[in-house]
XYZ file of C-alpha atoms in Angstrom:
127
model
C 0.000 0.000 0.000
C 1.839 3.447 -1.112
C 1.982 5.734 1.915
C 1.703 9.481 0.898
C 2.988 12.522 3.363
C 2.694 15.752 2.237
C 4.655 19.138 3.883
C 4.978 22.548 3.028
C 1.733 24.134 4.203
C 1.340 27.216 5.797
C -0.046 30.978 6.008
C 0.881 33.356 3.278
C -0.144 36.883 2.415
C -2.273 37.268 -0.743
C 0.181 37.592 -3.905
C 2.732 35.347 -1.590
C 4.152 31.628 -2.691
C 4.241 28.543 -1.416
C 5.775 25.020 -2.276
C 4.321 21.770 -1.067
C 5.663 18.188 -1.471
C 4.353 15.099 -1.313
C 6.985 11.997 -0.331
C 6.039 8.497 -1.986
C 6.848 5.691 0.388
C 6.668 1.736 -0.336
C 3.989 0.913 -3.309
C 4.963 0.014 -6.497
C 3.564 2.725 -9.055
C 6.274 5.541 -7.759
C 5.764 9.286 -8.752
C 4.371 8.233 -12.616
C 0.772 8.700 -12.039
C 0.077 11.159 -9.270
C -1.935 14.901 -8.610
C -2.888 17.621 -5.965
C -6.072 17.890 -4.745
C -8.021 20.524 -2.410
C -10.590 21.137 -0.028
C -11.663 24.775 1.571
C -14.549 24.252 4.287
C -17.905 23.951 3.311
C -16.533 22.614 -0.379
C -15.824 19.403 -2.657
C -12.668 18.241 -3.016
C -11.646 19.425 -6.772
C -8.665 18.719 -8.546
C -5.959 21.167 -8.823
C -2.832 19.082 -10.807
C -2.215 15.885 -12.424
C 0.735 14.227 -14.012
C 1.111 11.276 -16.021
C 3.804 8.778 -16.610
C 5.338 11.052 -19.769
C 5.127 14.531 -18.075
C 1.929 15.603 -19.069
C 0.057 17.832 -16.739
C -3.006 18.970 -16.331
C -4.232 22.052 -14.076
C -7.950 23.195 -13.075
C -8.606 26.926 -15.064
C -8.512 28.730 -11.276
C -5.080 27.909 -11.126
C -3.511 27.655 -14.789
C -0.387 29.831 -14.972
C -0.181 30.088 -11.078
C 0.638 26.456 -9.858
C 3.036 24.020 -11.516
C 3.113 20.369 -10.533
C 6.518 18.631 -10.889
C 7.977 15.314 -9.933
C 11.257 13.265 -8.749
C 11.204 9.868 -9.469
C 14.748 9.189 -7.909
C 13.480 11.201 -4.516
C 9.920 9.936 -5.242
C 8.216 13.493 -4.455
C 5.824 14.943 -6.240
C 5.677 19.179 -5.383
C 2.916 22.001 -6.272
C 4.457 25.199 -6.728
C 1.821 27.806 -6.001
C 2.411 31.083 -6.965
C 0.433 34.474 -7.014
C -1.537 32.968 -4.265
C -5.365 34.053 -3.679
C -7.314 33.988 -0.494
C -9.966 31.886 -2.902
C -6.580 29.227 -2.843
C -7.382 28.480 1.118
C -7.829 24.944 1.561
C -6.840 21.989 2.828
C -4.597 20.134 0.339
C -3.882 16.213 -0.717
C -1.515 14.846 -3.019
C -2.734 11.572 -4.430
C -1.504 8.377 -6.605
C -3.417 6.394 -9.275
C -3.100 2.914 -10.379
C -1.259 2.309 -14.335
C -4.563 1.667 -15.363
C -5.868 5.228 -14.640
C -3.054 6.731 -15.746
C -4.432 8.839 -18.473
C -4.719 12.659 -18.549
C -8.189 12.629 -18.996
C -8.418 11.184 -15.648
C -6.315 13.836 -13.947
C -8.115 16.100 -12.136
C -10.583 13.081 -11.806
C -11.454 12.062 -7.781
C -12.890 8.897 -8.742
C -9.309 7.961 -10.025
C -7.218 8.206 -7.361
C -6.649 5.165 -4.890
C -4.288 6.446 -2.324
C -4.712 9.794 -0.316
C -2.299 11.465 1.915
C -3.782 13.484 5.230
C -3.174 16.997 3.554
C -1.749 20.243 4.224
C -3.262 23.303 5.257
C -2.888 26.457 3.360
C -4.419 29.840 4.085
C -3.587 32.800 2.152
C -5.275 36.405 3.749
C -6.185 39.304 1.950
């Protein structure tokens, strides 16, 4: 079972930036198939990133051009770089891992896809 921890949360001023990490212990899939997810209170979870085994990423429209998603397979992290940060960006957020067979980009910023969860990181960005 792949055991996800992510880091890097915090409380930044709106404009401010943030980097958060996600470490990939035992599994077998690694770093190939993986995205961020959030949560604010009172909200779905939506997808923010996705990756796939070849690089290709995928970001939700609130965030395109503000967040980039990037990997290490040899560290086996998987980071969000969140830039430009909004107060609308305050939520609780979960990297996640899917299985080879839902590794297509389609299926990115999908929930449903995603089979292992880490506990998340808090970030709250004031106005």
């Amino acid at each position: 079972q792949v055991q996800l921890v992510e880091s890097g949360g915090g409380s930044v001023q709106s404009g401010g930036s943030l980097r958060l990490s996600c470490a990939v212990s035992s599994g077998t899939y690694g770093t190939d198939c993986m995205g961020w997810f959030r949560q604010a209170p009172g909200k779905e979870r939506e997808g923010v990133a996705g990756m796939i085994t070849d690089g290709t990423t995928r970001y939700a429209d609130s965030v395109k051009g503000r967040f980039t998603i990037s990997r290490d397979n040899t560290k086996k992290t998987l980071d969000l770089q969140m830039n430009s940060l909004e107060p609308e960006d305050t939520a609780m957020y979960y990297c996640a891992a899917r299985r080879p067979a839902h590794c297509y980009i389609d299926y990115a910023l999908e929930e449903w896809a995603y089979y292992a969860w880490g506990q998340g990181t808090q970030v709250t960005v004031s106005s």
